[in-house]
PDB file of C-alpha atoms and ligand atoms in Angstrom:
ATOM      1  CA  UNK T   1      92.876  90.089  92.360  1.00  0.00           C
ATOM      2  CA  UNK T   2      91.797  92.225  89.797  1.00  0.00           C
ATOM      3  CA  UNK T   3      88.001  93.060  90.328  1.00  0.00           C
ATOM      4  CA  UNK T   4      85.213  92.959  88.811  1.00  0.00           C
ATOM      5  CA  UNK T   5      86.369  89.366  88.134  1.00  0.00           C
ATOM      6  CA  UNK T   6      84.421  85.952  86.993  1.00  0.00           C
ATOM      7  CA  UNK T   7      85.370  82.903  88.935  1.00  0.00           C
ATOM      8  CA  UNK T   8      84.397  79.749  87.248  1.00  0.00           C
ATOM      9  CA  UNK T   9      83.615  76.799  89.230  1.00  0.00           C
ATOM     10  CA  UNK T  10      84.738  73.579  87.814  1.00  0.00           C
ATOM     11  CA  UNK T  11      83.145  71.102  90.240  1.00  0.00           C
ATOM     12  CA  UNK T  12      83.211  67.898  88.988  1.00  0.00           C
ATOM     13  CA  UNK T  13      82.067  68.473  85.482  1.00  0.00           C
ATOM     14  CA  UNK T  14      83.705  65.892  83.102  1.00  0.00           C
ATOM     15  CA  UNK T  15      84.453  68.677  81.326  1.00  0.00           C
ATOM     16  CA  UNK T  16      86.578  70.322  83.906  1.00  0.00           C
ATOM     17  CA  UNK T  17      88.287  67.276  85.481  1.00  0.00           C
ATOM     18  CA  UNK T  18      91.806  66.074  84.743  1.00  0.00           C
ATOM     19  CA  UNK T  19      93.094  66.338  81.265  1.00  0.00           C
ATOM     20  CA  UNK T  20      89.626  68.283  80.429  1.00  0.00           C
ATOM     21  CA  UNK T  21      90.155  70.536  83.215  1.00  0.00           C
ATOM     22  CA  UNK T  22      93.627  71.536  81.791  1.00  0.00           C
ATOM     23  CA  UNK T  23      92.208  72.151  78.522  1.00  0.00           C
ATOM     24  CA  UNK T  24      89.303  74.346  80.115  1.00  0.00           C
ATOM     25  CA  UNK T  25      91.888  76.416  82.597  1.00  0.00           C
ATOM     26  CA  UNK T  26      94.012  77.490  79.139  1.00  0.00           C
ATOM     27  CA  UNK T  27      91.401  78.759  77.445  1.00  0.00           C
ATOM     28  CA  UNK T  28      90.228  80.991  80.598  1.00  0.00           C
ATOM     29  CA  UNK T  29      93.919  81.659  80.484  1.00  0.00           C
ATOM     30  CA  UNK T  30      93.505  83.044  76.861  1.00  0.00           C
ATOM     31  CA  UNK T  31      90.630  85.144  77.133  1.00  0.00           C
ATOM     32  CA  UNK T  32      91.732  86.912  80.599  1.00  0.00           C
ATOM     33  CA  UNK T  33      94.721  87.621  78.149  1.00  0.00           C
ATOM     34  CA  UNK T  34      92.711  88.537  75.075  1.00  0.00           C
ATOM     35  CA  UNK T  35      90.200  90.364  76.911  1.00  0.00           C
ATOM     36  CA  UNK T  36      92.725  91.615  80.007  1.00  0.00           C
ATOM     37  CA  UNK T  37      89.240  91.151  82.472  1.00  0.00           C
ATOM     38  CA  UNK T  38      89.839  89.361  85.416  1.00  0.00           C
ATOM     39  CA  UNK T  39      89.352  85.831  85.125  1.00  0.00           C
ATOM     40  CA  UNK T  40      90.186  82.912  88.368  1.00  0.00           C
ATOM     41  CA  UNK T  41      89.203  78.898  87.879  1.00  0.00           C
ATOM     42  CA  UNK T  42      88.255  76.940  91.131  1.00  0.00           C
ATOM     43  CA  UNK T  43      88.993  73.199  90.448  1.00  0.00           C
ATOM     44  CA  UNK T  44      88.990  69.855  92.110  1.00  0.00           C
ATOM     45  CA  UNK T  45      92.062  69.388  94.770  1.00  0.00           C
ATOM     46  CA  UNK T  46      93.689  66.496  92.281  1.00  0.00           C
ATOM     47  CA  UNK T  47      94.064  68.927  89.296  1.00  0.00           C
ATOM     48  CA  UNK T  48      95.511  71.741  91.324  1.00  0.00           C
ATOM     49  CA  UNK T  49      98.979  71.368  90.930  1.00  0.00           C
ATOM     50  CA  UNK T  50      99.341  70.822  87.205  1.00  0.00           C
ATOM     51  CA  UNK T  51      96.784  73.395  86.281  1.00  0.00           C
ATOM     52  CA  UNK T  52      98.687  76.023  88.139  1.00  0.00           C
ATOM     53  CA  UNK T  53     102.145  75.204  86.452  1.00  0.00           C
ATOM     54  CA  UNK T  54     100.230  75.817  83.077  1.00  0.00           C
ATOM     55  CA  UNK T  55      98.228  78.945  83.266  1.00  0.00           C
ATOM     56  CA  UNK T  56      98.713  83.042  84.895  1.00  0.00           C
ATOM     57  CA  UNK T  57      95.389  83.159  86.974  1.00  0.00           C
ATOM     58  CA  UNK T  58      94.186  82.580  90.214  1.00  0.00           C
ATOM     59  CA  UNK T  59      93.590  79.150  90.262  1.00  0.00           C
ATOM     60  CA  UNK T  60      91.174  78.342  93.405  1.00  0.00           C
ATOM     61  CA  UNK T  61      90.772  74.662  95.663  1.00  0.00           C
ATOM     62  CA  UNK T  62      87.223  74.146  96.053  1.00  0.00           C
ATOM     63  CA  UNK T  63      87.740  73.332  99.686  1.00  0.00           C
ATOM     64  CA  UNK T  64      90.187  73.109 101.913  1.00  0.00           C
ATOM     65  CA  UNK T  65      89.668  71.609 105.794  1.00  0.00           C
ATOM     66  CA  UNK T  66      90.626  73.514 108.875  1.00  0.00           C
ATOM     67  CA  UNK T  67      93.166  70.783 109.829  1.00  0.00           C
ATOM     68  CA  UNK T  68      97.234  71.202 110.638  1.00  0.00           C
ATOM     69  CA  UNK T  69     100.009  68.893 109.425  1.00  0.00           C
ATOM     70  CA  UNK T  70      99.440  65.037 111.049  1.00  0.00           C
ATOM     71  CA  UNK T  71      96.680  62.237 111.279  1.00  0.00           C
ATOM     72  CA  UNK T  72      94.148  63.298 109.046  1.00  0.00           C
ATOM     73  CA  UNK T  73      93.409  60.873 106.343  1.00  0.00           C
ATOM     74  CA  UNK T  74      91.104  61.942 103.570  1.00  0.00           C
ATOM     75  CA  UNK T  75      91.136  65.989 104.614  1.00  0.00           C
ATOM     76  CA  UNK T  76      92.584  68.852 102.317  1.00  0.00           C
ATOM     77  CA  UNK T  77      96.039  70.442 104.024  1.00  0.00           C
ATOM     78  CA  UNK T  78      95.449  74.061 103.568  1.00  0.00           C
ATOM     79  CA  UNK T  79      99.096  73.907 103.544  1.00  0.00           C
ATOM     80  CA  UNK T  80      99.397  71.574 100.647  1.00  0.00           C
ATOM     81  CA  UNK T  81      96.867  73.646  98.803  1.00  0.00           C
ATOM     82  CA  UNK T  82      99.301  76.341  98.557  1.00  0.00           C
ATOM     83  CA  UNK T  83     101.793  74.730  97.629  1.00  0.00           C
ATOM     84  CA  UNK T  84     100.453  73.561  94.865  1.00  0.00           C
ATOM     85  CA  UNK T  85     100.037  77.086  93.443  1.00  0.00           C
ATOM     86  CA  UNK T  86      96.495  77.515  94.618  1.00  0.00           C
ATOM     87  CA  UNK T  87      95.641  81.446  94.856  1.00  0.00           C
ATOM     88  CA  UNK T  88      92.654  80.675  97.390  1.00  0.00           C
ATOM     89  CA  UNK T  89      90.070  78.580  98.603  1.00  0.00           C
ATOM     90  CA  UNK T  90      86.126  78.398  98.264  1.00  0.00           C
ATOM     91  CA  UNK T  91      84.653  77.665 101.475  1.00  0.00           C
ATOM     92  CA  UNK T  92      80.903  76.257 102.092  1.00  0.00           C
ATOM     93  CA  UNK T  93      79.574  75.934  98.483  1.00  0.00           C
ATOM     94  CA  UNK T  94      75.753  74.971  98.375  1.00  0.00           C
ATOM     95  CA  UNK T  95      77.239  71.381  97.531  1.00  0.00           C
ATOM     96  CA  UNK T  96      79.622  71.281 100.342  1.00  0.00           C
ATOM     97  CA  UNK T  97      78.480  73.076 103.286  1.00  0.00           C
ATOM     98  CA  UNK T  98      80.023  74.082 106.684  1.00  0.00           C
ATOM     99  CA  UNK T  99      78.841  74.707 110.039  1.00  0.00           C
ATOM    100  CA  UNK T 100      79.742  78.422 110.958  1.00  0.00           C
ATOM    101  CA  UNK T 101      82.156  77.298 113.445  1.00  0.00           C
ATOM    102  CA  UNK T 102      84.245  75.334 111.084  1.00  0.00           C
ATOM    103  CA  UNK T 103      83.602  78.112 108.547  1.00  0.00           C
ATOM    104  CA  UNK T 104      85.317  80.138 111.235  1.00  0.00           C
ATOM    105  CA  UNK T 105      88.445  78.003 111.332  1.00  0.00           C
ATOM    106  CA  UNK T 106      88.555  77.215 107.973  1.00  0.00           C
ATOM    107  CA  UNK T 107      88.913  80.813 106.781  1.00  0.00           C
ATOM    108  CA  UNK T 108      91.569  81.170 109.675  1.00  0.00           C
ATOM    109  CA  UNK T 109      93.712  78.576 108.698  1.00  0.00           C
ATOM    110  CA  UNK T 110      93.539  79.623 105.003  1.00  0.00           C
ATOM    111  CA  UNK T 111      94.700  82.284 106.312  1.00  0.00           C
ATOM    112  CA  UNK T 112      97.726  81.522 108.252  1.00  0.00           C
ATOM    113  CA  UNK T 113      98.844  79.673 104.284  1.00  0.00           C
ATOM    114  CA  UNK T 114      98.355  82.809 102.771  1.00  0.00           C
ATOM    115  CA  UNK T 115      95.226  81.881 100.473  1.00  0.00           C
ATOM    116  CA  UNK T 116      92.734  83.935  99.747  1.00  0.00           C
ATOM    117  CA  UNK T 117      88.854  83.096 100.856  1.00  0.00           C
ATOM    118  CA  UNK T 118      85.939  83.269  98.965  1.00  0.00           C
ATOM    119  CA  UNK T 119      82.366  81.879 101.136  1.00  0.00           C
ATOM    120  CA  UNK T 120      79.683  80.831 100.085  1.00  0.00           C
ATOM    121  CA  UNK T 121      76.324  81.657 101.385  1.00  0.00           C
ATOM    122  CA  UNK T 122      72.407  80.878 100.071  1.00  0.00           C
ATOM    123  CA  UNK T 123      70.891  83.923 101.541  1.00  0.00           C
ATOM    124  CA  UNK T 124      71.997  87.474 102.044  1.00  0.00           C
ATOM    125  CA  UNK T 125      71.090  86.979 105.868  1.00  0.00           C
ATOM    126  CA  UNK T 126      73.992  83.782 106.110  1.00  0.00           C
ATOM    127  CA  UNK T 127      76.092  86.336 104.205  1.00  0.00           C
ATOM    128  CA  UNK T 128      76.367  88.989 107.150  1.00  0.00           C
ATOM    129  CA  UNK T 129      76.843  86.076 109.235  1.00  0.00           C
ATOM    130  CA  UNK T 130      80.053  85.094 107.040  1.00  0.00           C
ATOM    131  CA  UNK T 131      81.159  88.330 107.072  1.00  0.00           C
ATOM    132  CA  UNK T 132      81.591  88.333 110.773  1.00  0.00           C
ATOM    133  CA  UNK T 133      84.597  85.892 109.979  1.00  0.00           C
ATOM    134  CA  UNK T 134      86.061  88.296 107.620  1.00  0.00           C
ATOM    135  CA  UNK T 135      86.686  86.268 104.445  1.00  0.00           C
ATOM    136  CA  UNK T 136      88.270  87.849 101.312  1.00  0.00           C
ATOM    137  CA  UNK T 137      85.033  87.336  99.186  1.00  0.00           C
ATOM    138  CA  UNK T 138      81.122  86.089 100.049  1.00  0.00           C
ATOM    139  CA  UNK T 139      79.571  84.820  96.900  1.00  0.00           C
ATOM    140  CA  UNK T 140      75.601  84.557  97.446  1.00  0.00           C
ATOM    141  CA  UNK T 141      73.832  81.816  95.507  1.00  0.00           C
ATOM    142  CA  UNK T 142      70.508  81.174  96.084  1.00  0.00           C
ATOM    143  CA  UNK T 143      70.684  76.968  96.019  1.00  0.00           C
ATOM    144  CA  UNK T 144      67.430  77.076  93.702  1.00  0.00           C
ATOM    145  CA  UNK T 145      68.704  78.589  90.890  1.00  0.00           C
ATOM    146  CA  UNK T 146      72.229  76.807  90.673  1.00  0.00           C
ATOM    147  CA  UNK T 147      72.276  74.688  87.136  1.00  0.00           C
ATOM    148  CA  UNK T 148      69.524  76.716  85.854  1.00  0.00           C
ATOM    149  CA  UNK T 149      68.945  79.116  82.843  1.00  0.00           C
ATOM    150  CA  UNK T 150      67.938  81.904  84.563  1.00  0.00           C
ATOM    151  CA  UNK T 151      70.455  84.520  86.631  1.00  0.00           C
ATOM    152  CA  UNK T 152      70.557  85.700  90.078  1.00  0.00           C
ATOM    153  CA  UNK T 153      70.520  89.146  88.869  1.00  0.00           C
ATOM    154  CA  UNK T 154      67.298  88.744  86.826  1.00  0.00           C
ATOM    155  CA  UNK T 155      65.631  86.236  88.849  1.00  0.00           C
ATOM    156  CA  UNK T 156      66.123  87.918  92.641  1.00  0.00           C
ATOM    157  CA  UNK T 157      68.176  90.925  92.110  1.00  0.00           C
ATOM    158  CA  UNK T 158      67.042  92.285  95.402  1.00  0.00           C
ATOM    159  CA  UNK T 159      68.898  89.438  96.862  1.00  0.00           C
ATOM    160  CA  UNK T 160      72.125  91.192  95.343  1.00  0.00           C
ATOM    161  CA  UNK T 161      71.186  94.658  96.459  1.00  0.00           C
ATOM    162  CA  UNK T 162      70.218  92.739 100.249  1.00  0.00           C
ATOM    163  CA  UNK T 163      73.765  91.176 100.273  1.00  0.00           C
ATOM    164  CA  UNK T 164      75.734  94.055  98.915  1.00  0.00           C
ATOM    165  CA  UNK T 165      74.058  95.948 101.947  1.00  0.00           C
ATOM    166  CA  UNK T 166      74.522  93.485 104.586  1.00  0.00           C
ATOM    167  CA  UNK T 167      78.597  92.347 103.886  1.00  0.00           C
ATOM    168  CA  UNK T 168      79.988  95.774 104.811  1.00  0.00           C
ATOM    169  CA  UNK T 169      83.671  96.046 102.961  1.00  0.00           C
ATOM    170  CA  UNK T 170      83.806  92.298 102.462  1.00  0.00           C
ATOM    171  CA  UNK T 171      83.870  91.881  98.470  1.00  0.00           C
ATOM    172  CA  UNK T 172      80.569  90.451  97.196  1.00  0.00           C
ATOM    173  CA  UNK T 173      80.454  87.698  94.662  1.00  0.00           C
ATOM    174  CA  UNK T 174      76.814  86.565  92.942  1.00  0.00           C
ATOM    175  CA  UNK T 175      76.363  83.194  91.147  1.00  0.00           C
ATOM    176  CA  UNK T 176      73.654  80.711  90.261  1.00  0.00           C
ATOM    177  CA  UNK T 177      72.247  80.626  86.696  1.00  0.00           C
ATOM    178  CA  UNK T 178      74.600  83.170  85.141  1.00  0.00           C
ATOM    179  CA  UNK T 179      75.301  82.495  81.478  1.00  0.00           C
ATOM    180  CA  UNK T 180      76.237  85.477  78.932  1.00  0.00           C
ATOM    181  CA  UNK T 181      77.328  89.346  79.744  1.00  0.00           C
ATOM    182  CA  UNK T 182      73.656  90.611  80.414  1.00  0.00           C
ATOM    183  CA  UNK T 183      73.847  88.611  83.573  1.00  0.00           C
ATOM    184  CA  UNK T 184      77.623  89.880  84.121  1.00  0.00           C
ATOM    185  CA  UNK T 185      76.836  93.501  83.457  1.00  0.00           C
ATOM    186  CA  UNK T 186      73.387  93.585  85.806  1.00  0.00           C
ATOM    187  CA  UNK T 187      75.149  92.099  88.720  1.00  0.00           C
ATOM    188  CA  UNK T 188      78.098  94.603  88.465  1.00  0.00           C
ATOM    189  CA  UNK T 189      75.209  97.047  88.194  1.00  0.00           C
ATOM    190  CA  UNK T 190      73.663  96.199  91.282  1.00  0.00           C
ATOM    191  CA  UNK T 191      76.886  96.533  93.238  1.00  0.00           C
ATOM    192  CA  UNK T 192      78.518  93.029  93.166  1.00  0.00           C
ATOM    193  CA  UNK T 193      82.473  92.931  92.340  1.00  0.00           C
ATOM    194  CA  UNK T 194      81.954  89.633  89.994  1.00  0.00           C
ATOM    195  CA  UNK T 195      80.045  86.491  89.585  1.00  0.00           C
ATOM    196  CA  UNK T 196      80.986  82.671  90.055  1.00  0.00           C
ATOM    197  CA  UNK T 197      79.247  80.750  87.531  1.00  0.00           C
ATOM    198  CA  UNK T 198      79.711  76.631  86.538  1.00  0.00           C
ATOM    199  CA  UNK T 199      77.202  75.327  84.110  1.00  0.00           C
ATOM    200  CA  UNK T 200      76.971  78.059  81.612  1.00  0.00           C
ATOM    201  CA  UNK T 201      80.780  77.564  80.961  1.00  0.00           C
ATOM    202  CA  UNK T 202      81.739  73.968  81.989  1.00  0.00           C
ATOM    203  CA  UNK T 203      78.235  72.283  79.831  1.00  0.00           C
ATOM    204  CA  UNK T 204      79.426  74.685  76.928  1.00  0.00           C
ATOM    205  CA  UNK T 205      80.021  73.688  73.268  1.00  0.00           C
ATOM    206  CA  UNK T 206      82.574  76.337  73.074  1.00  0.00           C
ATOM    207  CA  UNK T 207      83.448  77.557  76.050  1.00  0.00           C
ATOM    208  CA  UNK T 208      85.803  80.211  74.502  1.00  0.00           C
ATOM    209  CA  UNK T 209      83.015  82.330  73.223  1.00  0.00           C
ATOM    210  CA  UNK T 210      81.228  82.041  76.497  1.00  0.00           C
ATOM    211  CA  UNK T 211      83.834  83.102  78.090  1.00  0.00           C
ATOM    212  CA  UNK T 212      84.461  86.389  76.123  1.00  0.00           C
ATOM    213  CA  UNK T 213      80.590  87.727  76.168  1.00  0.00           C
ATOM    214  CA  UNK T 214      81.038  87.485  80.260  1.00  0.00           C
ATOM    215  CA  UNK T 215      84.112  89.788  79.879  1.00  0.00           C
ATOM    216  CA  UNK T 216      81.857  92.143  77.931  1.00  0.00           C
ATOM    217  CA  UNK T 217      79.872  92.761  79.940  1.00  0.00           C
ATOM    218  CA  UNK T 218      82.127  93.869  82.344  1.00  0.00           C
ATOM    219  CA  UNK T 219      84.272  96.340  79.942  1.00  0.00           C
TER     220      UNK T 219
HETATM  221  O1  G3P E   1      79.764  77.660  92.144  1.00  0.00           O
HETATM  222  C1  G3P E   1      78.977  78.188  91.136  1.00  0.00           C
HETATM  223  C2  G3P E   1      77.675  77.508  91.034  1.00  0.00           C
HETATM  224  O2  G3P E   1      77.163  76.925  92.163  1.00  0.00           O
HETATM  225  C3  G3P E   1      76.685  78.142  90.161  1.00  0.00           C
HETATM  226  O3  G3P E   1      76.409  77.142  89.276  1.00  0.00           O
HETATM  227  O4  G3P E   1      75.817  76.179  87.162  1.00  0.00           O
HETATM  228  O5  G3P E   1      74.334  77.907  88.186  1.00  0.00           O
HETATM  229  O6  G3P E   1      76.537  78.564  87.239  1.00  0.00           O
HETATM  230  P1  G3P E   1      75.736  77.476  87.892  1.00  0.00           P
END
């Protein structure tokens, strides 16, 4: 993946789910191709498949489970994930977090499918801890300022600096709160290789032009 890059989180936004979710993934599709930043969506299991027939970027599960093939009803095949199209995997968002041991695994058997791994983790200290299982990507979000109007980068930026520091070569993501290209540009600045943002793109009115003053700030 191209870095700096902005991963957008579609959780389960009505915005970003089914039908809407197609809509939203074409226009990220259009301004990573107007704009030639890097641009990857990460959207619910059920809209994986469809979403990447339609569009040219990473397209991202928002979980998958550390399970192989056989008797496990309900759980996300890392398997299947791929071959649906899926470019990666978050692991452990603040909304759907992981014991380090199944962290662990889970990166592992992303691994063995080939996907690429991007962790979550609320504090620069659970970061180095991550790190240890040697993920593609950590993205730090402080839980307290996810949904909110004010960035990582403003509101703790020596949480950024702290993380960058503590992840060795791992490639550091920031999110929580970030919402136009002053946010994108500081975290760049203070030595992150993108940002994963939701809210500021998925609640909206026109996402479009949201989604062009990130990739200002990071040309
Ligand atoms: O996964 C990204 C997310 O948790 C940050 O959310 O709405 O603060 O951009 P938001």
């Amino acid at each position: 993946m191209q870095l700096p890059t902005v991963i957008v989180n579609f959780k389960t936004y009505e915005s970003a789910t089914g039908d809407n979710a197609l809509e939203l993934a074409k226009v990220h599709d259009k301004v990573a191709r107007e704009t030639g930043i890097s641009f990857a969506i990460c959207v619910q299991a059920t809209d994986l498949y469809r979403i990447t027939q339609e569009v040219s970027i990473p397209v991202f599960a928002q979980h998958v489970d550390p399970i192989t093939y056989g008797s496990h009803t309900g759980s996300i095949l890392p398997e299947v994930v791929k071959q649906a199209g899926a470019y990666g995997t978050l692991l452990n968002h603040a909304e759907h977090q992981l014991e380090f041991d199944v962290i662990a695994s889970s990166i592992a058997r992303a691994k063995d499918v080939g996907l690429t791994t991007c962790v979550c983790a609320n504090t620069p200290e659970v970061a180095a801890k991550i790190a240890e299982f040697n993920p593609d990507f950590i993205a730090v979000e402080p839980p307290e300022l996810i949904g909110g109007d004010i960035s990582i980068s403003s509101a703790k930026p020596e949480v950024v600096t702290k993380a960058v520091s503590l992840v060795g070569d791992i490639k550091l993501l920031v999110g929580a709160g970030v919402k136009n290209s002053q946010d994108t540009k500081k975290a760049i600045q203070l030595g992150a290789s993108g940002v994963l943002l939701a809210s500021g793109v998925t609640k909206a009115n026109n996402p479009y032009e949201i989604l062009t003053d990130l990739a200002k700030g990071l040309m």
